Amino acid sequence: MRIRNRITLLFTVLTASLLLIFATTVYLSSKKNRESEYYNVLKNEAITKANLLFKVGVDAHILQDIYHHNREVLDELEMAVYDTSFHLLYHDAESIDIVKETRQLNDRILKEKEIYFYEDDWQVVGLVYLHNDQQYVITAASYDRYGINKTKNLLHTLVFSFCIFIFVIYVVGLYISKKAFDPVKDITDSAHKISASNLDMRLQVHNSKDELSEMSDTFNAMLDRLEKSFDAQKEFVYNISHELRTPLAAIIAELELTNSKERSIGQYQDAIDNALTDSRKLTQLINNLLDLAKANYDTSEIHYKPIRIDEILLDARQIVQRTHPNYKIDINFDREIEDENEITVHGNEYLLRLSFINLFDNGCKFSNNSKCRVMVYFDKAQVILKFSDEGIGISERDLGKIFNQFFRGNNSNYTDGTGIGLSLTQKIIHLHKGDIQVYSQENIGSTFTVSLPHNL
Ligand code: ADP
């Protein structure tokens, strides 16, 4: 069932229940009031009639005549009078005899002085009447036609208005819930229209600051993020294709040219050397891309454990120097390591090593002296690493862009590269809740400061 209908139904059932309780209370209390009022009337009429009989001394036949005449037009009270020994002294109409008096009833009235009960639909009052120090037992019965009709009419009115009311409430409830859910329908319709090809579309946000506007805002913020990452992915794929195409085109051109006519052995060797250089570039690029993809994993998929930064730095230096034996890398510590916890961070060994390799590699490859050094500071809160070189430096114009994927500065013609290293390094440091900053001056050198908290 749709929420709209469910709410309308719930609303109707709730209102119907409340209305039913209200109507039942009104009906029952009016029924009770009628009953007790009529008992009072009965009692007073019985006493008046007994007064006429005993005190005024009206003849019993006259009273019986009045009863018979009145009975035809009114619901006349029928009275019977007994003495304490259950001898009938007076009866309005013995032939009709609504109340079937017994000795037990007589005794009960004498004992309780006043009793009220029903004889079929007739209300009966039994009471003790005192005259000349003599006790008499009176029973008086009558049918409250007027009161009962009034109560019946009230019941009909209540049932009728209850049905009308519920119907109206259901219809109004449907209308109101439709109005209330209209914005949800708008949101659903708009959301249906949003796909990968029109990620720039947004849900309509109404002016009112209600829950639905909040929901639309949240959805729109999510779409902003999705659009951004979608654009980034598109750009990434575009850049990768471009980067892969260049060395491949160079290899193909080189081989085609060589193959176009017969060459000397030396020329063949040159062609093979060139193709090999381009293939190595391709391999380096693909390796970098694989690392980048790895760092882009959902953080929950990356395995973290406590690792010593000094050990990772030594590993990274060894790996860099294996491929570039001419690189000189110095690792220095601010002070002696007394507490190994201070040099330990909770991180991923492979990714951190990769980022240090990139920083060592950049420092050396962008320096004439192929030298770079790292200074390690550590305390209870974090480990700070300053990678510095005395190389060619970075121009001010490029400084803000060097962490962008595939960006290579205007100094890049100085050496080979893919433009992935620093963006990958930044990604890794951020995954470790750390920070990376750069300070550089052209022809003086660069310093990359990495700070890593001990815990994520
Ligand atoms: P790559 O080194 O493959 O070109 P990176 O992402 O590692 O790509 O670096 C991006 C750019 O930042 C480099 O092309 C270079 O212009 C600049 N850069 C990075 N590190 C240094 C450094 N130590 N000295 C001078 N320039 C640097």
Short mmCIF file of C-alpha atoms and ligand atoms in Angstrom, two decimals:
data_model
loop_
_atom_site.label_atom_id
_atom_site.label_comp_id
_atom_site.label_asym_id
_atom_site.label_seq_id
_atom_site.Cartn_x
_atom_site.Cartn_y
_atom_site.Cartn_z
CA MET A 1 0.00 0.00 0.00
CA ARG A 2 1.31 3.50 -0.83
CA ILE A 3 2.39 5.64 2.15
CA ARG A 4 -0.13 8.28 1.04
CA ASN A 5 -3.04 5.84 1.34
CA ARG A 6 -1.63 4.34 4.51
CA ILE A 7 -1.46 7.75 6.19
CA THR A 8 -4.99 8.63 5.05
CA LEU A 9 -6.31 5.33 6.34
CA LEU A 10 -4.46 5.70 9.64
CA PHE A 11 -5.71 9.24 10.02
CA THR A 12 -9.28 8.13 9.27
CA VAL A 13 -9.14 5.16 11.62
CA LEU A 14 -7.73 7.33 14.40
CA THR A 15 -10.36 10.02 13.93
CA ALA A 16 -13.10 7.37 13.63
CA SER A 17 -11.97 5.78 16.91
CA LEU A 18 -11.94 9.12 18.73
CA LEU A 19 -15.29 10.05 17.26
CA LEU A 20 -16.73 6.66 18.18
CA ILE A 21 -15.57 7.08 21.78
CA PHE A 22 -17.05 10.57 21.87
CA ALA A 23 -20.39 9.51 20.31
CA THR A 24 -20.68 6.45 22.57
CA THR A 25 -20.01 8.60 25.65
CA VAL A 26 -22.63 11.14 24.58
CA TYR A 27 -25.18 8.40 23.82
CA LEU A 28 -24.58 6.40 27.01
CA SER A 29 -24.61 9.44 29.30
CA SER A 30 -27.79 10.79 27.73
CA LYS A 31 -29.39 7.32 28.09
CA LYS A 32 -28.36 7.19 31.74
CA ASN A 33 -29.63 10.73 32.38
CA ARG A 34 -32.96 9.98 30.78
CA GLU A 35 -33.31 6.86 32.91
CA SER A 36 -32.50 8.54 36.22
CA GLU A 37 -34.59 11.60 35.38
CA TYR A 38 -37.53 9.40 34.53
CA TYR A 39 -37.16 7.42 37.78
CA ASN A 40 -37.40 10.78 39.58
CA VAL A 41 -40.49 11.74 37.62
CA LEU A 42 -41.99 8.32 38.37
CA LYS A 43 -41.26 8.66 42.07
CA ASN A 44 -42.78 12.16 42.28
CA GLU A 45 -45.85 11.12 40.31
CA ALA A 46 -46.31 8.06 42.53
CA ILE A 47 -46.12 10.22 45.68
CA THR A 48 -48.59 12.75 44.19
CA LYS A 49 -51.00 9.97 43.31
CA ALA A 50 -50.63 8.44 46.79
CA ASN A 51 -51.25 11.90 48.31
CA LEU A 52 -54.48 12.16 46.27
CA LEU A 53 -55.52 8.76 47.52
CA PHE A 54 -54.53 9.04 51.17
CA LYS A 55 -54.36 12.73 52.02
CA VAL A 56 -56.89 14.38 49.69
CA GLY A 57 -59.16 11.33 49.93
CA VAL A 58 -59.95 11.07 46.22
CA ASP A 59 -62.05 8.04 45.56
CA ALA A 60 -60.16 5.01 44.25
CA HIS A 61 -62.65 4.57 41.35
CA ILE A 62 -62.06 8.15 40.24
CA LEU A 63 -58.32 7.57 40.24
CA GLN A 64 -58.77 4.34 38.25
CA ASP A 65 -61.03 6.19 35.75
CA ILE A 66 -58.44 8.91 35.33
CA TYR A 67 -55.82 6.17 34.76
CA HIS A 68 -57.90 4.45 32.07
CA HIS A 69 -58.68 7.72 30.27
CA ASN A 70 -55.16 9.07 30.42
CA ARG A 71 -53.73 5.75 29.28
CA GLU A 72 -55.25 6.20 25.86
CA VAL A 73 -53.34 9.44 25.21
CA LEU A 74 -50.46 9.37 27.65
CA ASP A 75 -48.09 6.79 29.01
CA GLU A 76 -49.86 7.05 32.34
CA LEU A 77 -48.14 5.76 35.43
CA GLU A 78 -49.68 2.57 36.76
CA MET A 79 -49.65 2.45 40.57
CA ALA A 80 -50.37 -0.28 43.12
CA VAL A 81 -50.48 0.15 46.91
CA TYR A 82 -49.94 -2.67 49.43
CA ASP A 83 -49.83 -2.74 53.17
CA THR A 84 -46.84 -4.17 55.01
CA SER A 85 -48.46 -7.61 55.04
CA PHE A 86 -48.74 -7.64 51.23
CA HIS A 87 -52.49 -6.94 51.11
CA LEU A 88 -53.46 -5.06 47.96
CA LEU A 89 -55.10 -1.77 48.98
CA TYR A 90 -55.23 -0.03 45.62
CA HIS A 91 -54.40 -0.84 41.93
CA ASP A 92 -54.83 1.43 38.93
CA ALA A 93 -55.66 -1.51 36.68
CA GLU A 94 -55.42 -5.04 37.97
CA SER A 95 -56.27 -6.37 34.53
CA ILE A 96 -53.16 -4.78 33.02
CA ASP A 97 -50.89 -5.37 36.01
CA ILE A 98 -47.50 -4.41 34.59
CA VAL A 99 -45.53 -5.09 37.77
CA LYS A 100 -45.87 -8.63 39.05
CA GLU A 101 -45.58 -7.89 42.77
CA THR A 102 -44.67 -10.70 45.13
CA ARG A 103 -44.26 -10.88 48.84
CA GLN A 104 -40.45 -10.92 48.39
CA LEU A 105 -40.63 -7.72 46.38
CA ASN A 106 -42.85 -6.16 49.03
CA ASP A 107 -40.38 -7.15 51.78
CA ARG A 108 -37.44 -5.87 49.73
CA ILE A 109 -39.11 -2.47 49.27
CA LEU A 110 -39.85 -2.31 52.98
CA LYS A 111 -36.25 -3.13 53.73
CA GLU A 112 -34.59 -0.85 51.16
CA LYS A 113 -37.25 1.93 51.32
CA GLU A 114 -36.75 2.79 47.65
CA ILE A 115 -35.88 0.55 44.69
CA TYR A 116 -35.69 1.03 40.92
CA PHE A 117 -35.85 -1.63 38.23
CA TYR A 118 -37.14 -2.52 34.76
CA GLU A 119 -40.13 -4.71 33.96
CA ASP A 120 -39.59 -5.33 30.21
CA ASP A 121 -39.33 -1.79 28.75
CA TRP A 122 -41.19 -0.30 31.68
CA GLN A 123 -39.40 1.55 34.44
CA VAL A 124 -40.61 0.69 37.93
CA VAL A 125 -40.20 2.51 41.24
CA GLY A 126 -40.90 0.73 44.51
CA LEU A 127 -41.14 2.91 47.62
CA VAL A 128 -42.42 3.08 51.16
CA TYR A 129 -45.14 5.72 51.74
CA LEU A 130 -45.91 6.98 55.27
CA HIS A 131 -49.44 8.01 56.24
CA ASN A 132 -50.71 8.37 59.80
CA ASP A 133 -47.66 6.49 61.10
CA GLN A 134 -48.61 3.63 58.84
CA GLN A 135 -46.25 2.27 56.19
CA TYR A 136 -47.54 1.49 52.69
CA VAL A 137 -45.66 -0.15 49.84
CA ILE A 138 -46.15 1.53 46.49
CA THR A 139 -45.08 0.25 43.09
CA ALA A 140 -45.35 2.60 40.15
CA ALA A 141 -44.53 1.72 36.53
CA SER A 142 -44.48 3.72 33.35
CA TYR A 143 -42.95 3.74 29.87
CA ASP A 144 -40.86 6.85 28.99
CA ARG A 145 -41.96 7.00 25.36
CA TYR A 146 -40.86 10.62 24.93
CA GLY A 147 -37.42 10.15 26.54
CA ILE A 148 -36.76 6.83 24.81
CA ASN A 149 -37.68 8.32 21.42
CA LYS A 150 -35.39 11.23 22.11
CA THR A 151 -32.54 8.84 22.93
CA LYS A 152 -33.27 6.79 19.79
CA ASN A 153 -33.25 9.95 17.69
CA LEU A 154 -29.96 10.95 19.27
CA LEU A 155 -28.54 7.52 18.35
CA HIS A 156 -29.70 7.89 14.73
CA THR A 157 -28.26 11.41 14.51
CA LEU A 158 -24.96 10.24 15.99
CA VAL A 159 -24.69 7.22 13.63
CA PHE A 160 -25.60 9.34 10.61
CA SER A 161 -23.23 12.19 11.44
CA PHE A 162 -20.51 9.66 12.30
CA CYS A 163 -20.74 8.12 8.80
CA ILE A 164 -20.82 11.51 7.07
CA PHE A 165 -17.93 12.73 9.20
CA ILE A 166 -15.76 9.68 8.45
CA PHE A 167 -16.46 9.97 4.74
CA VAL A 168 -15.55 13.68 4.77
CA ILE A 169 -12.42 13.01 6.83
CA TYR A 170 -11.33 10.24 4.44
CA VAL A 171 -11.80 12.47 1.38
CA VAL A 172 -10.11 15.47 3.04
CA GLY A 173 -7.32 13.18 4.32
CA LEU A 174 -6.74 11.88 0.77
CA TYR A 175 -6.57 15.42 -0.55
CA ILE A 176 -4.22 16.65 2.19
CA SER A 177 -1.91 13.65 1.92
CA LYS A 178 -1.84 14.08 -1.87
CA LYS A 179 -0.84 17.72 -1.38
CA ALA A 180 1.74 16.74 1.24
CA PHE A 181 3.25 14.06 -1.03
CA ASP A 182 3.27 16.14 -4.20
CA PRO A 183 6.88 17.30 -3.56
CA VAL A 184 7.91 13.64 -3.08
CA LYS A 185 6.38 12.84 -6.45
CA ASP A 186 8.26 15.78 -7.99
CA ILE A 187 11.48 14.48 -6.45
CA THR A 188 10.83 10.94 -7.75
CA ASP A 189 10.02 12.24 -11.25
CA SER A 190 13.15 14.40 -11.33
CA ALA A 191 15.30 11.56 -9.93
CA HIS A 192 13.99 9.26 -12.72
CA LYS A 193 15.27 11.72 -15.30
CA ILE A 194 18.81 11.87 -13.88
CA SER A 195 21.29 9.52 -15.54
CA ALA A 196 25.00 9.41 -16.37
CA SER A 197 24.41 11.60 -19.43
CA ASN A 198 22.75 14.45 -17.51
CA LEU A 199 24.40 14.34 -14.10
CA ASP A 200 24.20 18.15 -14.04
CA MET A 201 20.43 17.98 -13.43
CA ARG A 202 19.31 18.73 -9.85
CA LEU A 203 16.21 18.07 -7.80
CA GLN A 204 13.87 20.98 -7.25
CA VAL A 205 14.30 22.56 -3.81
CA HIS A 206 11.23 24.28 -2.37
CA ASN A 207 11.72 27.44 -0.41
CA SER A 208 10.31 26.06 2.84
CA LYS A 209 12.96 24.66 5.14
CA ASP A 210 11.17 21.36 5.73
CA GLU A 211 12.37 17.75 5.77
CA LEU A 212 11.73 17.28 2.05
CA SER A 213 13.79 20.32 1.10
CA GLU A 214 16.51 19.01 3.36
CA MET A 215 16.30 15.64 1.58
CA SER A 216 16.47 17.34 -1.85
CA ASP A 217 19.46 19.38 -0.66
CA THR A 218 21.19 16.21 0.53
CA PHE A 219 20.45 14.45 -2.78
CA ASN A 220 21.73 17.46 -4.70
CA ALA A 221 24.92 17.53 -2.62
CA MET A 222 25.34 13.82 -3.37
CA LEU A 223 24.80 14.52 -7.09
CA ASP A 224 27.43 17.29 -6.88
CA ARG A 225 29.90 14.79 -5.50
CA LEU A 226 28.92 12.15 -8.06
CA GLU A 227 29.22 14.63 -10.92
CA LYS A 228 32.63 15.73 -9.70
CA SER A 229 33.94 12.20 -9.38
CA PHE A 230 32.34 11.23 -12.71
CA ASP A 231 34.04 14.20 -14.40
CA ALA A 232 37.30 13.30 -12.68
CA GLN A 233 36.97 9.71 -13.96
CA LYS A 234 36.23 10.94 -17.48
CA GLU A 235 39.23 13.25 -17.37
CA PHE A 236 41.34 10.44 -15.95
CA VAL A 237 40.36 8.03 -18.74
CA TYR A 238 40.95 10.76 -21.31
CA ASN A 239 44.38 11.53 -19.88
CA ILE A 240 45.34 7.86 -19.67
CA SER A 241 44.37 7.27 -23.30
CA HIS A 242 46.37 10.30 -24.30
CA GLU A 243 49.40 9.30 -22.24
CA LEU A 244 49.33 5.72 -23.52
CA ARG A 245 48.85 6.79 -27.12
CA THR A 246 51.95 9.00 -27.27
CA PRO A 247 54.64 6.37 -26.57
CA LEU A 248 52.71 3.75 -28.57
CA ALA A 249 52.48 6.10 -31.57
CA ALA A 250 56.22 6.78 -31.23
CA ILE A 251 57.02 3.04 -31.20
CA ILE A 252 54.79 2.38 -34.23
CA ALA A 253 56.23 5.32 -36.19
CA GLU A 254 59.79 4.28 -35.39
CA LEU A 255 59.18 0.63 -36.39
CA GLU A 256 57.25 1.56 -39.55
CA LEU A 257 59.99 3.93 -40.64
CA THR A 258 62.66 1.30 -40.05
CA ASN A 259 60.61 -1.30 -41.85
CA SER A 260 59.98 0.90 -44.92
CA LYS A 261 63.33 -0.06 -46.48
CA GLU A 262 66.39 -2.11 -45.75
CA ARG A 263 68.62 -0.63 -42.98
CA SER A 264 72.08 -1.20 -41.68
CA ILE A 265 72.57 -3.22 -38.48
CA GLY A 266 73.40 -0.01 -36.60
CA GLN A 267 70.13 1.62 -37.71
CA TYR A 268 68.19 -1.50 -36.66
CA GLN A 269 69.86 -1.37 -33.25
CA ASP A 270 69.01 2.32 -32.91
CA ALA A 271 65.38 1.60 -33.80
CA ILE A 272 65.26 -1.24 -31.25
CA ASP A 273 66.83 1.04 -28.59
CA ASN A 274 64.27 3.78 -29.27
CA ALA A 275 61.37 1.30 -29.19
CA LEU A 276 62.75 -0.12 -25.94
CA THR A 277 62.97 3.36 -24.36
CA ASP A 278 59.37 4.09 -25.30
CA SER A 279 58.23 0.65 -24.07
CA ARG A 280 59.94 1.28 -20.72
CA LYS A 281 58.11 4.60 -20.47
CA LEU A 282 54.89 2.73 -21.13
CA THR A 283 55.69 0.18 -18.43
CA GLN A 284 56.49 2.93 -15.93
CA LEU A 285 53.24 4.68 -16.79
CA ILE A 286 51.20 1.50 -16.43
CA ASN A 287 52.88 0.70 -13.10
CA ASN A 288 52.08 4.19 -11.83
CA LEU A 289 48.48 3.84 -12.97
CA LEU A 290 48.17 0.52 -11.17
CA ASP A 291 49.50 2.10 -7.98
CA LEU A 292 47.09 5.00 -8.36
CA ALA A 293 44.18 2.61 -8.81
CA LYS A 294 45.29 0.78 -5.67
CA ALA A 295 45.40 4.02 -3.66
CA ASN A 296 41.97 4.92 -4.96
CA TYR A 297 40.44 1.81 -3.41
CA ASP A 298 37.83 2.15 -0.78
CA THR A 299 39.84 2.85 2.38
CA SER A 300 38.20 -0.15 4.02
CA GLU A 301 40.00 -2.39 1.51
CA ILE A 302 43.45 -1.10 2.43
CA HIS A 303 45.21 -3.06 5.13
CA TYR A 304 46.68 -0.92 7.91
CA LYS A 305 49.10 -1.95 10.63
CA PRO A 306 51.69 -0.23 12.87
CA ILE A 307 54.83 0.44 10.80
CA ARG A 308 58.13 2.12 11.61
CA ILE A 309 58.73 5.10 9.35
CA ASP A 310 62.55 4.80 9.61
CA GLU A 311 62.39 1.26 8.23
CA ILE A 312 60.13 2.27 5.35
CA LEU A 313 62.47 5.16 4.50
CA LEU A 314 65.47 2.78 4.39
CA ASP A 315 63.53 0.36 2.14
CA ALA A 316 62.47 3.20 -0.17
CA ARG A 317 66.05 4.47 -0.45
CA GLN A 318 67.29 0.97 -1.27
CA ILE A 319 64.68 0.51 -4.01
CA VAL A 320 65.42 3.90 -5.60
CA GLN A 321 69.16 3.32 -5.50
CA ARG A 322 68.82 -0.14 -7.04
CA THR A 323 67.50 1.41 -10.27
CA HIS A 324 69.54 4.62 -9.96
CA PRO A 325 72.86 3.78 -8.30
CA ASN A 326 74.04 7.36 -8.91
CA TYR A 327 71.33 8.87 -6.64
CA LYS A 328 72.52 10.00 -3.22
CA ILE A 329 69.90 9.93 -0.50
CA ASP A 330 70.54 11.06 3.09
CA ILE A 331 68.23 10.08 5.92
CA ASN A 332 68.63 12.13 9.12
CA PHE A 333 66.77 12.09 12.41
CA ASP A 334 66.10 15.13 14.54
CA ARG A 335 67.08 13.17 17.65
CA GLU A 336 67.68 9.64 18.77
CA ILE A 337 64.75 7.26 18.70
CA GLU A 338 64.09 6.39 22.35
CA ASP A 339 60.49 5.39 22.10
CA GLU A 340 59.71 3.39 18.97
CA ASN A 341 56.04 4.39 19.23
CA GLU A 342 57.04 7.93 18.32
CA ILE A 343 58.42 6.80 14.95
CA THR A 344 55.57 4.37 14.30
CA VAL A 345 52.38 5.16 12.38
CA HIS A 346 49.31 3.11 11.70
CA GLY A 347 49.51 2.75 7.95
CA ASN A 348 49.88 0.72 4.81
CA GLU A 349 53.48 -0.29 4.26
CA TYR A 350 53.31 -0.65 0.48
CA LEU A 351 51.58 2.69 -0.13
CA LEU A 352 53.78 4.68 2.26
CA ARG A 353 56.93 3.19 0.73
CA LEU A 354 55.61 4.15 -2.71
CA SER A 355 55.08 7.76 -1.67
CA PHE A 356 58.60 8.01 -0.18
CA ILE A 357 60.05 6.47 -3.36
CA ASN A 358 58.28 9.17 -5.43
CA LEU A 359 59.61 11.97 -3.23
CA PHE A 360 63.19 10.59 -3.22
CA ASP A 361 63.00 9.97 -6.95
CA ASN A 362 61.72 13.49 -7.74
CA GLY A 363 64.26 15.13 -5.42
CA CYS A 364 67.17 13.37 -7.15
CA LYS A 365 65.95 13.48 -10.71
CA PHE A 366 65.20 17.22 -10.64
CA SER A 367 68.69 18.01 -9.20
CA ASN A 368 71.98 18.39 -11.00
CA ASN A 369 73.79 16.71 -8.13
CA SER A 370 71.21 13.83 -8.02
CA LYS A 371 71.07 14.36 -4.27
CA CYS A 372 68.22 14.57 -1.84
CA ARG A 373 67.83 14.33 1.91
CA VAL A 374 65.06 13.65 4.34
CA MET A 375 64.93 15.04 7.86
CA VAL A 376 62.71 13.13 10.27
CA TYR A 377 61.05 14.88 13.26
CA PHE A 378 58.80 12.96 15.62
CA ASP A 379 56.85 13.46 18.83
CA LYS A 380 53.87 11.96 20.64
CA ALA A 381 51.38 13.37 18.09
CA GLN A 382 52.97 12.86 14.68
CA VAL A 383 55.96 12.15 12.46
CA ILE A 384 57.13 14.96 10.20
CA LEU A 385 59.34 14.27 7.18
CA LYS A 386 61.05 17.05 5.23
CA PHE A 387 62.26 15.86 1.80
CA SER A 388 64.59 18.50 0.37
CA ASP A 389 66.83 18.88 -2.62
CA GLU A 390 69.02 21.56 -4.11
CA GLY A 391 67.62 21.05 -7.58
CA ILE A 392 66.05 23.15 -10.28
CA GLY A 393 63.00 24.04 -8.17
CA ILE A 394 59.43 24.64 -9.29
CA SER A 395 58.10 27.86 -10.84
CA GLU A 396 55.50 29.76 -8.83
CA ARG A 397 52.99 29.25 -11.65
CA ASP A 398 53.33 25.45 -11.38
CA LEU A 399 53.39 25.20 -7.60
CA GLY A 400 49.59 25.08 -7.25
CA LYS A 401 49.19 22.38 -9.89
CA ILE A 402 51.94 19.84 -9.21
CA PHE A 403 49.56 17.59 -7.19
CA ASN A 404 47.11 17.34 -10.12
CA GLN A 405 46.97 14.05 -11.97
CA PHE A 406 49.19 13.99 -15.10
CA PHE A 407 50.50 17.48 -14.45
CA ARG A 408 54.12 17.96 -15.38
CA GLY A 409 55.74 21.31 -14.72
CA ASN A 410 57.55 23.43 -17.24
CA ASN A 411 60.77 22.04 -15.76
CA SER A 412 59.67 18.51 -16.82
CA ASN A 413 61.67 18.57 -20.05
CA TYR A 414 64.63 18.27 -17.70
CA THR A 415 63.78 14.61 -17.13
CA ASP A 416 61.27 11.82 -17.90
CA GLY A 417 58.09 11.29 -15.94
CA THR A 418 54.39 10.57 -16.07
CA GLY A 419 52.88 13.33 -13.91
CA ILE A 420 51.28 10.75 -11.63
CA GLY A 421 53.84 10.50 -8.81
CA LEU A 422 52.87 13.54 -6.73
CA SER A 423 49.08 13.13 -7.09
CA LEU A 424 49.52 9.51 -5.99
CA THR A 425 51.75 10.61 -3.08
CA GLN A 426 49.21 13.21 -1.94
CA LYS A 427 46.40 10.64 -2.17
CA ILE A 428 48.40 8.19 -0.02
CA ILE A 429 49.24 10.82 2.61
CA HIS A 430 45.59 11.88 2.80
CA LEU A 431 44.54 8.23 3.17
CA HIS A 432 46.77 8.22 6.26
CA LYS A 433 45.03 11.38 7.53
CA GLY A 434 48.29 13.25 6.98
CA ASP A 435 49.24 16.35 5.03
CA ILE A 436 51.77 17.26 2.35
CA GLN A 437 53.03 20.79 1.63
CA VAL A 438 55.61 22.08 -0.79
CA TYR A 439 58.03 24.98 -0.63
CA SER A 440 60.22 25.64 -3.65
CA GLN A 441 62.39 28.30 -5.24
CA GLU A 442 63.60 28.07 -8.78
CA ASN A 443 67.28 27.11 -9.07
CA ILE A 444 67.56 26.86 -5.28
CA GLY A 445 65.64 23.72 -4.49
CA SER A 446 62.42 22.23 -3.18
CA THR A 447 61.20 20.94 0.16
CA PHE A 448 58.20 18.64 0.52
CA THR A 449 56.92 18.45 4.13
CA VAL A 450 54.90 15.38 4.99
CA SER A 451 53.18 15.06 8.36
CA LEU A 452 51.68 11.76 9.47
CA PRO A 453 49.68 11.25 12.67
CA HIS A 454 50.48 8.07 14.62
CA ASN A 455 46.90 6.88 14.41
CA LEU A 456 44.23 7.17 11.72
P1 ADP B 1 56.70 13.42 -12.75
O1 ADP B 1 57.84 13.51 -11.77
O2 ADP B 1 56.50 12.07 -13.29
O3 ADP B 1 56.75 14.47 -13.78
P2 ADP B 1 55.16 14.10 -10.43
O4 ADP B 1 53.69 14.03 -10.21
O5 ADP B 1 56.04 13.32 -9.55
O6 ADP B 1 55.35 13.72 -11.96
O7 ADP B 1 55.56 15.62 -10.37
C1 ADP B 1 54.79 16.58 -11.05
C2 ADP B 1 55.64 17.75 -11.42
O8 ADP B 1 56.08 18.47 -10.26
C3 ADP B 1 56.92 17.40 -12.10
O9 ADP B 1 56.73 17.23 -13.49
C4 ADP B 1 57.81 18.58 -11.82
O10 ADP B 1 57.50 19.65 -12.68
C5 ADP B 1 57.37 19.00 -10.43
N1 ADP B 1 58.24 18.45 -9.36
C6 ADP B 1 57.96 17.45 -8.50
N2 ADP B 1 58.96 17.27 -7.61
C7 ADP B 1 59.91 18.18 -7.92
C8 ADP B 1 61.18 18.50 -7.36
N3 ADP B 1 61.70 17.84 -6.31
N4 ADP B 1 61.88 19.50 -7.95
C9 ADP B 1 61.39 20.19 -9.00
N5 ADP B 1 60.16 19.92 -9.56
C10 ADP B 1 59.44 18.93 -9.03
#
